[in-house]
């Protein structure tokens, strides 16, 4: 079953409102602090580095463009047409392709896999923003894209991030300016248990090849000038037989 129209419209509203200024979106930190940190962890486990690479949940394409500088065939895939409009406008050199993609819809994953073949997949901070009933279907789609030869790098907020976000949301001054639109559009990050994400992946037949912890860097700062960082966990997964 595809995502609800309410959920899709929430993301459309968010991205239609979002500024195109670099760093205007809460999680849209510069690649040197995000995918640039993740890529060395991912690359060492790639069985076939020449496969197409899908940035799943690409948003406005900041990380996609970084990946397109380093891989020959990169596709940014997102649920929101408004997000993809941002991505295409920012990608003036046409470094990557962009694709409207419902990760909870099996047919979308099968169609994209039929076009690309097996792919390596980068997915940052997407699962915890999904409706609970869409989480396993999303990971099923990720596994379908990976196929037999691809690898997936998945990084998601840790359980401990929930307390940090609640504290930010409930501060006397209100949530930070860049976090407020997330709550206003009804797409506040949900809480996914640390144990659930490996289970979602194993259910699809993928094997966890590596894992670890890193802060998820945001573009927002506290009143005393400290950058807000959220606890996160990363995994590399793929098929081993």
PDB file of C-alpha atoms in Angstrom:
ATOM      1  CA  UNK A   1       0.000   0.000   0.000  1.00  0.00           C
ATOM      2  CA  UNK A   2       1.380   3.432  -0.902  1.00  0.00           C
ATOM      3  CA  UNK A   3       1.843   6.198   1.609  1.00  0.00           C
ATOM      4  CA  UNK A   4      -1.191   8.165   2.706  1.00  0.00           C
ATOM      5  CA  UNK A   5      -2.091  11.340   0.826  1.00  0.00           C
ATOM      6  CA  UNK A   6      -1.760  13.227   4.133  1.00  0.00           C
ATOM      7  CA  UNK A   7       1.833  12.147   4.513  1.00  0.00           C
ATOM      8  CA  UNK A   8       2.699  12.978   0.905  1.00  0.00           C
ATOM      9  CA  UNK A   9       1.045  16.392   1.197  1.00  0.00           C
ATOM     10  CA  UNK A  10       2.932  17.075   4.419  1.00  0.00           C
ATOM     11  CA  UNK A  11       6.210  16.669   2.565  1.00  0.00           C
ATOM     12  CA  UNK A  12       4.978  18.643  -0.442  1.00  0.00           C
ATOM     13  CA  UNK A  13       3.994  21.500   1.849  1.00  0.00           C
ATOM     14  CA  UNK A  14       7.321  21.392   3.644  1.00  0.00           C
ATOM     15  CA  UNK A  15       9.402  21.496   0.474  1.00  0.00           C
ATOM     16  CA  UNK A  16       7.228  24.111  -1.249  1.00  0.00           C
ATOM     17  CA  UNK A  17       7.850  26.371   1.748  1.00  0.00           C
ATOM     18  CA  UNK A  18      11.545  25.545   2.181  1.00  0.00           C
ATOM     19  CA  UNK A  19      14.138  28.115   1.200  1.00  0.00           C
ATOM     20  CA  UNK A  20      16.701  27.234  -1.441  1.00  0.00           C
ATOM     21  CA  UNK A  21      19.475  28.836   0.586  1.00  0.00           C
ATOM     22  CA  UNK A  22      22.166  26.290   1.520  1.00  0.00           C
ATOM     23  CA  UNK A  23      21.658  25.043   5.059  1.00  0.00           C
ATOM     24  CA  UNK A  24      18.124  26.421   5.417  1.00  0.00           C
ATOM     25  CA  UNK A  25      16.661  22.969   6.135  1.00  0.00           C
ATOM     26  CA  UNK A  26      17.314  21.471   9.587  1.00  0.00           C
ATOM     27  CA  UNK A  27      19.026  18.261   8.407  1.00  0.00           C
ATOM     28  CA  UNK A  28      20.610  19.642   5.223  1.00  0.00           C
ATOM     29  CA  UNK A  29      24.148  19.941   6.534  1.00  0.00           C
ATOM     30  CA  UNK A  30      27.021  20.369   4.130  1.00  0.00           C
ATOM     31  CA  UNK A  31      28.264  17.095   2.586  1.00  0.00           C
ATOM     32  CA  UNK A  32      31.664  17.353   4.267  1.00  0.00           C
ATOM     33  CA  UNK A  33      29.871  16.765   7.592  1.00  0.00           C
ATOM     34  CA  UNK A  34      27.403  14.148   6.355  1.00  0.00           C
ATOM     35  CA  UNK A  35      27.803  11.935   3.297  1.00  0.00           C
ATOM     36  CA  UNK A  36      31.491  12.826   3.170  1.00  0.00           C
ATOM     37  CA  UNK A  37      31.904  11.186   6.577  1.00  0.00           C
ATOM     38  CA  UNK A  38      29.698   8.230   5.651  1.00  0.00           C
ATOM     39  CA  UNK A  39      31.266   7.436   2.292  1.00  0.00           C
ATOM     40  CA  UNK A  40      34.563   5.951   3.555  1.00  0.00           C
ATOM     41  CA  UNK A  41      32.544   3.638   5.825  1.00  0.00           C
ATOM     42  CA  UNK A  42      30.401   2.584   2.861  1.00  0.00           C
ATOM     43  CA  UNK A  43      33.021   2.280   0.127  1.00  0.00           C
ATOM     44  CA  UNK A  44      35.092  -0.343   1.875  1.00  0.00           C
ATOM     45  CA  UNK A  45      32.117  -2.739   1.723  1.00  0.00           C
ATOM     46  CA  UNK A  46      31.058  -2.151  -1.881  1.00  0.00           C
ATOM     47  CA  UNK A  47      31.239  -5.408  -3.794  1.00  0.00           C
ATOM     48  CA  UNK A  48      30.598  -3.617  -7.101  1.00  0.00           C
ATOM     49  CA  UNK A  49      31.499   0.094  -6.915  1.00  0.00           C
ATOM     50  CA  UNK A  50      30.534   0.616 -10.557  1.00  0.00           C
ATOM     51  CA  UNK A  51      26.851  -0.088  -9.971  1.00  0.00           C
ATOM     52  CA  UNK A  52      24.387   2.813 -10.145  1.00  0.00           C
ATOM     53  CA  UNK A  53      23.972   4.564  -6.812  1.00  0.00           C
ATOM     54  CA  UNK A  54      20.540   5.595  -5.526  1.00  0.00           C
ATOM     55  CA  UNK A  55      20.252   8.375  -2.939  1.00  0.00           C
ATOM     56  CA  UNK A  56      16.971   7.215  -1.421  1.00  0.00           C
ATOM     57  CA  UNK A  57      15.043  10.093   0.140  1.00  0.00           C
ATOM     58  CA  UNK A  58      17.305  12.631  -1.556  1.00  0.00           C
ATOM     59  CA  UNK A  59      15.292  15.734  -0.655  1.00  0.00           C
ATOM     60  CA  UNK A  60      16.832  18.802  -2.276  1.00  0.00           C
ATOM     61  CA  UNK A  61      19.802  16.822  -3.564  1.00  0.00           C
ATOM     62  CA  UNK A  62      22.652  18.319  -1.502  1.00  0.00           C
ATOM     63  CA  UNK A  63      24.120  14.893  -0.749  1.00  0.00           C
ATOM     64  CA  UNK A  64      23.159  13.549  -4.189  1.00  0.00           C
ATOM     65  CA  UNK A  65      25.369  16.059  -5.965  1.00  0.00           C
ATOM     66  CA  UNK A  66      28.310  15.125  -3.742  1.00  0.00           C
ATOM     67  CA  UNK A  67      27.784  11.468  -4.619  1.00  0.00           C
ATOM     68  CA  UNK A  68      27.494  12.310  -8.324  1.00  0.00           C
ATOM     69  CA  UNK A  69      30.999  13.790  -8.181  1.00  0.00           C
ATOM     70  CA  UNK A  70      32.282  10.395  -7.094  1.00  0.00           C
ATOM     71  CA  UNK A  71      30.126   7.800  -8.872  1.00  0.00           C
ATOM     72  CA  UNK A  72      29.335   7.616 -12.595  1.00  0.00           C
ATOM     73  CA  UNK A  73      25.570   7.055 -12.364  1.00  0.00           C
ATOM     74  CA  UNK A  74      23.632   8.566  -9.449  1.00  0.00           C
ATOM     75  CA  UNK A  75      19.863   8.768  -9.073  1.00  0.00           C
ATOM     76  CA  UNK A  76      18.196  10.931  -6.423  1.00  0.00           C
ATOM     77  CA  UNK A  77      14.830   9.426  -5.475  1.00  0.00           C
ATOM     78  CA  UNK A  78      12.213  11.105  -3.309  1.00  0.00           C
ATOM     79  CA  UNK A  79       8.509  10.994  -2.468  1.00  0.00           C
ATOM     80  CA  UNK A  80       8.102  14.755  -2.887  1.00  0.00           C
ATOM     81  CA  UNK A  81       7.899  16.381  -6.312  1.00  0.00           C
ATOM     82  CA  UNK A  82       8.607  19.753  -4.664  1.00  0.00           C
ATOM     83  CA  UNK A  83      11.836  18.379  -3.168  1.00  0.00           C
ATOM     84  CA  UNK A  84      12.909  17.119  -6.575  1.00  0.00           C
ATOM     85  CA  UNK A  85      12.184  20.547  -8.068  1.00  0.00           C
ATOM     86  CA  UNK A  86      14.660  21.978  -5.531  1.00  0.00           C
ATOM     87  CA  UNK A  87      17.182  19.271  -6.441  1.00  0.00           C
ATOM     88  CA  UNK A  88      16.957  19.828 -10.186  1.00  0.00           C
ATOM     89  CA  UNK A  89      17.288  23.606  -9.888  1.00  0.00           C
ATOM     90  CA  UNK A  90      20.348  23.229  -7.655  1.00  0.00           C
ATOM     91  CA  UNK A  91      21.949  20.668  -9.974  1.00  0.00           C
ATOM     92  CA  UNK A  92      22.843  23.185 -12.666  1.00  0.00           C
ATOM     93  CA  UNK A  93      25.421  20.870 -14.217  1.00  0.00           C
ATOM     94  CA  UNK A  94      22.976  17.959 -14.477  1.00  0.00           C
ATOM     95  CA  UNK A  95      25.237  15.722 -12.443  1.00  0.00           C
ATOM     96  CA  UNK A  96      22.517  13.300 -11.348  1.00  0.00           C
ATOM     97  CA  UNK A  97      19.102  12.051 -12.409  1.00  0.00           C
ATOM     98  CA  UNK A  98      16.100  12.602 -10.150  1.00  0.00           C
ATOM     99  CA  UNK A  99      13.124  10.325  -9.773  1.00  0.00           C
ATOM    100  CA  UNK A 100       9.758  10.574  -8.014  1.00  0.00           C
ATOM    101  CA  UNK A 101       9.693   7.451  -5.867  1.00  0.00           C
ATOM    102  CA  UNK A 102       7.301   6.073  -3.248  1.00  0.00           C
ATOM    103  CA  UNK A 103       9.499   3.816  -1.127  1.00  0.00           C
ATOM    104  CA  UNK A 104       6.511   2.034   0.385  1.00  0.00           C
ATOM    105  CA  UNK A 105       5.197   1.035  -3.055  1.00  0.00           C
ATOM    106  CA  UNK A 106       6.553  -2.297  -4.295  1.00  0.00           C
ATOM    107  CA  UNK A 107       5.920  -1.474  -7.938  1.00  0.00           C
ATOM    108  CA  UNK A 108       8.050   1.672  -7.765  1.00  0.00           C
ATOM    109  CA  UNK A 109      11.031  -0.316  -6.492  1.00  0.00           C
ATOM    110  CA  UNK A 110      10.558  -3.077  -9.050  1.00  0.00           C
ATOM    111  CA  UNK A 111      10.312  -0.549 -11.890  1.00  0.00           C
ATOM    112  CA  UNK A 112      13.447   1.326 -10.847  1.00  0.00           C
ATOM    113  CA  UNK A 113      15.375  -1.924 -10.396  1.00  0.00           C
ATOM    114  CA  UNK A 114      14.286  -3.046 -13.849  1.00  0.00           C
ATOM    115  CA  UNK A 115      15.738   0.182 -15.263  1.00  0.00           C
ATOM    116  CA  UNK A 116      18.987   0.256 -13.295  1.00  0.00           C
ATOM    117  CA  UNK A 117      19.696  -3.342 -12.389  1.00  0.00           C
ATOM    118  CA  UNK A 118      21.289  -3.910  -8.974  1.00  0.00           C
ATOM    119  CA  UNK A 119      22.289  -0.663  -7.255  1.00  0.00           C
ATOM    120  CA  UNK A 120      24.160   0.609  -4.255  1.00  0.00           C
ATOM    121  CA  UNK A 121      21.856   2.653  -2.025  1.00  0.00           C
ATOM    122  CA  UNK A 122      22.527   5.537   0.355  1.00  0.00           C
ATOM    123  CA  UNK A 123      19.669   6.311   2.777  1.00  0.00           C
ATOM    124  CA  UNK A 124      20.120   8.951   5.456  1.00  0.00           C
ATOM    125  CA  UNK A 125      17.468   9.770   8.023  1.00  0.00           C
ATOM    126  CA  UNK A 126      14.467   8.485   6.065  1.00  0.00           C
ATOM    127  CA  UNK A 127      13.115   5.539   8.021  1.00  0.00           C
ATOM    128  CA  UNK A 128      12.426   7.433  11.250  1.00  0.00           C
ATOM    129  CA  UNK A 129      10.348   9.967   9.303  1.00  0.00           C
ATOM    130  CA  UNK A 130       8.058   7.275   7.868  1.00  0.00           C
ATOM    131  CA  UNK A 131       4.683   6.244   9.168  1.00  0.00           C
ATOM    132  CA  UNK A 132       5.140   3.029  11.211  1.00  0.00           C
ATOM    133  CA  UNK A 133       3.233   0.873   8.715  1.00  0.00           C
ATOM    134  CA  UNK A 134       5.474   2.072   5.884  1.00  0.00           C
ATOM    135  CA  UNK A 135       8.814   1.240   7.494  1.00  0.00           C
ATOM    136  CA  UNK A 136       9.082  -2.415   6.532  1.00  0.00           C
ATOM    137  CA  UNK A 137       7.774  -1.755   2.989  1.00  0.00           C
ATOM    138  CA  UNK A 138      10.407   0.969   2.609  1.00  0.00           C
ATOM    139  CA  UNK A 139      13.182  -1.404   3.643  1.00  0.00           C
ATOM    140  CA  UNK A 140      11.714  -4.020   1.294  1.00  0.00           C
ATOM    141  CA  UNK A 141      12.085  -1.482  -1.516  1.00  0.00           C
ATOM    142  CA  UNK A 142      15.663  -0.761  -0.487  1.00  0.00           C
ATOM    143  CA  UNK A 143      16.432  -4.484  -0.646  1.00  0.00           C
ATOM    144  CA  UNK A 144      14.788  -4.741  -4.058  1.00  0.00           C
ATOM    145  CA  UNK A 145      17.030  -1.965  -5.375  1.00  0.00           C
ATOM    146  CA  UNK A 146      20.153  -3.582  -3.896  1.00  0.00           C
ATOM    147  CA  UNK A 147      19.355  -6.908  -5.525  1.00  0.00           C
ATOM    148  CA  UNK A 148      22.130  -9.492  -5.379  1.00  0.00           C
ATOM    149  CA  UNK A 149      25.249  -7.360  -5.851  1.00  0.00           C
ATOM    150  CA  UNK A 150      24.459  -3.978  -4.331  1.00  0.00           C
ATOM    151  CA  UNK A 151      25.101  -2.660  -0.856  1.00  0.00           C
ATOM    152  CA  UNK A 152      23.041  -0.295   1.287  1.00  0.00           C
ATOM    153  CA  UNK A 153      24.277   2.336   3.705  1.00  0.00           C
ATOM    154  CA  UNK A 154      21.543   3.252   6.177  1.00  0.00           C
ATOM    155  CA  UNK A 155      21.935   5.930   8.847  1.00  0.00           C
ATOM    156  CA  UNK A 156      19.062   6.737  11.208  1.00  0.00           C
ATOM    157  CA  UNK A 157      18.472   8.599  14.426  1.00  0.00           C
ATOM    158  CA  UNK A 158      19.194   6.534  17.517  1.00  0.00           C
ATOM    159  CA  UNK A 159      16.583   6.165  20.231  1.00  0.00           C
ATOM    160  CA  UNK A 160      18.531   8.663  22.316  1.00  0.00           C
ATOM    161  CA  UNK A 161      17.820  11.370  19.735  1.00  0.00           C
ATOM    162  CA  UNK A 162      14.170  11.393  20.782  1.00  0.00           C
ATOM    163  CA  UNK A 163      14.967  13.004  24.113  1.00  0.00           C
ATOM    164  CA  UNK A 164      17.104  15.654  22.390  1.00  0.00           C
ATOM    165  CA  UNK A 165      14.342  16.524  19.928  1.00  0.00           C
ATOM    166  CA  UNK A 166      11.688  16.651  22.633  1.00  0.00           C
ATOM    167  CA  UNK A 167      13.876  18.977  24.632  1.00  0.00           C
ATOM    168  CA  UNK A 168      14.305  21.268  21.634  1.00  0.00           C
ATOM    169  CA  UNK A 169      10.584  21.234  20.866  1.00  0.00           C
ATOM    170  CA  UNK A 170       9.572  21.989  24.447  1.00  0.00           C
ATOM    171  CA  UNK A 171      12.078  24.723  25.227  1.00  0.00           C
ATOM    172  CA  UNK A 172      10.528  27.926  26.650  1.00  0.00           C
ATOM    173  CA  UNK A 173      11.564  29.802  23.496  1.00  0.00           C
ATOM    174  CA  UNK A 174       9.911  27.206  21.288  1.00  0.00           C
ATOM    175  CA  UNK A 175      11.701  24.898  18.822  1.00  0.00           C
ATOM    176  CA  UNK A 176      14.686  26.258  16.889  1.00  0.00           C
ATOM    177  CA  UNK A 177      13.722  28.163  13.757  1.00  0.00           C
ATOM    178  CA  UNK A 178      14.823  25.435  11.342  1.00  0.00           C
ATOM    179  CA  UNK A 179      13.108  22.666  13.311  1.00  0.00           C
ATOM    180  CA  UNK A 180       9.785  24.480  13.653  1.00  0.00           C
ATOM    181  CA  UNK A 181       8.638  23.853  10.027  1.00  0.00           C
ATOM    182  CA  UNK A 182       9.175  20.110  10.470  1.00  0.00           C
ATOM    183  CA  UNK A 183       6.713  20.043  13.357  1.00  0.00           C
ATOM    184  CA  UNK A 184       4.361  22.529  11.700  1.00  0.00           C
ATOM    185  CA  UNK A 185       3.937  20.329   8.640  1.00  0.00           C
ATOM    186  CA  UNK A 186       3.265  17.226  10.713  1.00  0.00           C
ATOM    187  CA  UNK A 187       6.435  15.354   9.794  1.00  0.00           C
ATOM    188  CA  UNK A 188       8.113  15.344  13.182  1.00  0.00           C
ATOM    189  CA  UNK A 189      10.620  12.495  13.395  1.00  0.00           C
ATOM    190  CA  UNK A 190       9.165   9.351  14.860  1.00  0.00           C
ATOM    191  CA  UNK A 191      10.954   7.073  17.263  1.00  0.00           C
ATOM    192  CA  UNK A 192      12.299   3.830  15.844  1.00  0.00           C
ATOM    193  CA  UNK A 193      13.972   1.504  18.321  1.00  0.00           C
ATOM    194  CA  UNK A 194      17.660   0.805  17.817  1.00  0.00           C
ATOM    195  CA  UNK A 195      16.918  -2.922  17.494  1.00  0.00           C
ATOM    196  CA  UNK A 196      14.159  -2.471  14.918  1.00  0.00           C
ATOM    197  CA  UNK A 197      16.286  -1.263  12.016  1.00  0.00           C
ATOM    198  CA  UNK A 198      18.580  -4.331  11.808  1.00  0.00           C
ATOM    199  CA  UNK A 199      15.439  -6.464  12.092  1.00  0.00           C
ATOM    200  CA  UNK A 200      13.797  -4.652   9.180  1.00  0.00           C
ATOM    201  CA  UNK A 201      16.886  -5.319   7.065  1.00  0.00           C
ATOM    202  CA  UNK A 202      17.242  -8.966   8.056  1.00  0.00           C
ATOM    203  CA  UNK A 203      13.573  -9.579   7.260  1.00  0.00           C
ATOM    204  CA  UNK A 204      14.366  -8.772   3.623  1.00  0.00           C
ATOM    205  CA  UNK A 205      17.224 -11.281   3.529  1.00  0.00           C
ATOM    206  CA  UNK A 206      19.987  -8.677   3.783  1.00  0.00           C
ATOM    207  CA  UNK A 207      22.984  -9.270   6.051  1.00  0.00           C
ATOM    208  CA  UNK A 208      24.434  -6.578   8.307  1.00  0.00           C
ATOM    209  CA  UNK A 209      28.048  -6.219   7.163  1.00  0.00           C
ATOM    210  CA  UNK A 210      29.118  -3.351   9.427  1.00  0.00           C
ATOM    211  CA  UNK A 211      27.620  -0.955  11.934  1.00  0.00           C
ATOM    212  CA  UNK A 212      28.524   1.896  14.217  1.00  0.00           C
ATOM    213  CA  UNK A 213      27.492   5.178  15.793  1.00  0.00           C
ATOM    214  CA  UNK A 214      27.968   8.754  14.606  1.00  0.00           C
ATOM    215  CA  UNK A 215      26.295  12.063  15.365  1.00  0.00           C
ATOM    216  CA  UNK A 216      23.776  13.187  12.759  1.00  0.00           C
ATOM    217  CA  UNK A 217      24.832  16.751  12.030  1.00  0.00           C
ATOM    218  CA  UNK A 218      22.166  19.435  11.577  1.00  0.00           C
ATOM    219  CA  UNK A 219      22.324  23.007  10.295  1.00  0.00           C
ATOM    220  CA  UNK A 220      20.906  24.501  13.486  1.00  0.00           C
ATOM    221  CA  UNK A 221      22.678  25.907  16.521  1.00  0.00           C
ATOM    222  CA  UNK A 222      21.779  26.366  20.161  1.00  0.00           C
ATOM    223  CA  UNK A 223      21.455  29.816  21.711  1.00  0.00           C
ATOM    224  CA  UNK A 224      25.055  29.603  22.911  1.00  0.00           C
ATOM    225  CA  UNK A 225      26.342  28.823  19.419  1.00  0.00           C
ATOM    226  CA  UNK A 226      26.802  25.054  19.593  1.00  0.00           C
ATOM    227  CA  UNK A 227      25.789  23.099  16.493  1.00  0.00           C
ATOM    228  CA  UNK A 228      22.948  20.688  17.229  1.00  0.00           C
ATOM    229  CA  UNK A 229      24.023  17.072  16.728  1.00  0.00           C
ATOM    230  CA  UNK A 230      21.702  14.093  17.130  1.00  0.00           C
ATOM    231  CA  UNK A 231      22.803  10.564  18.103  1.00  0.00           C
ATOM    232  CA  UNK A 232      22.540   8.210  15.150  1.00  0.00           C
ATOM    233  CA  UNK A 233      23.439   4.681  14.129  1.00  0.00           C
ATOM    234  CA  UNK A 234      24.669   3.495  10.750  1.00  0.00           C
ATOM    235  CA  UNK A 235      24.591   0.109   9.034  1.00  0.00           C
ATOM    236  CA  UNK A 236      25.967  -1.396   5.844  1.00  0.00           C
ATOM    237  CA  UNK A 237      23.882  -4.275   4.492  1.00  0.00           C
ATOM    238  CA  UNK A 238      23.869  -6.558   1.485  1.00  0.00           C
ATOM    239  CA  UNK A 239      23.438 -10.131   0.347  1.00  0.00           C
ATOM    240  CA  UNK A 240      26.273 -12.502   1.054  1.00  0.00           C
ATOM    241  CA  UNK A 241      25.055 -15.641  -0.675  1.00  0.00           C
TER     242      UNK A 241
END
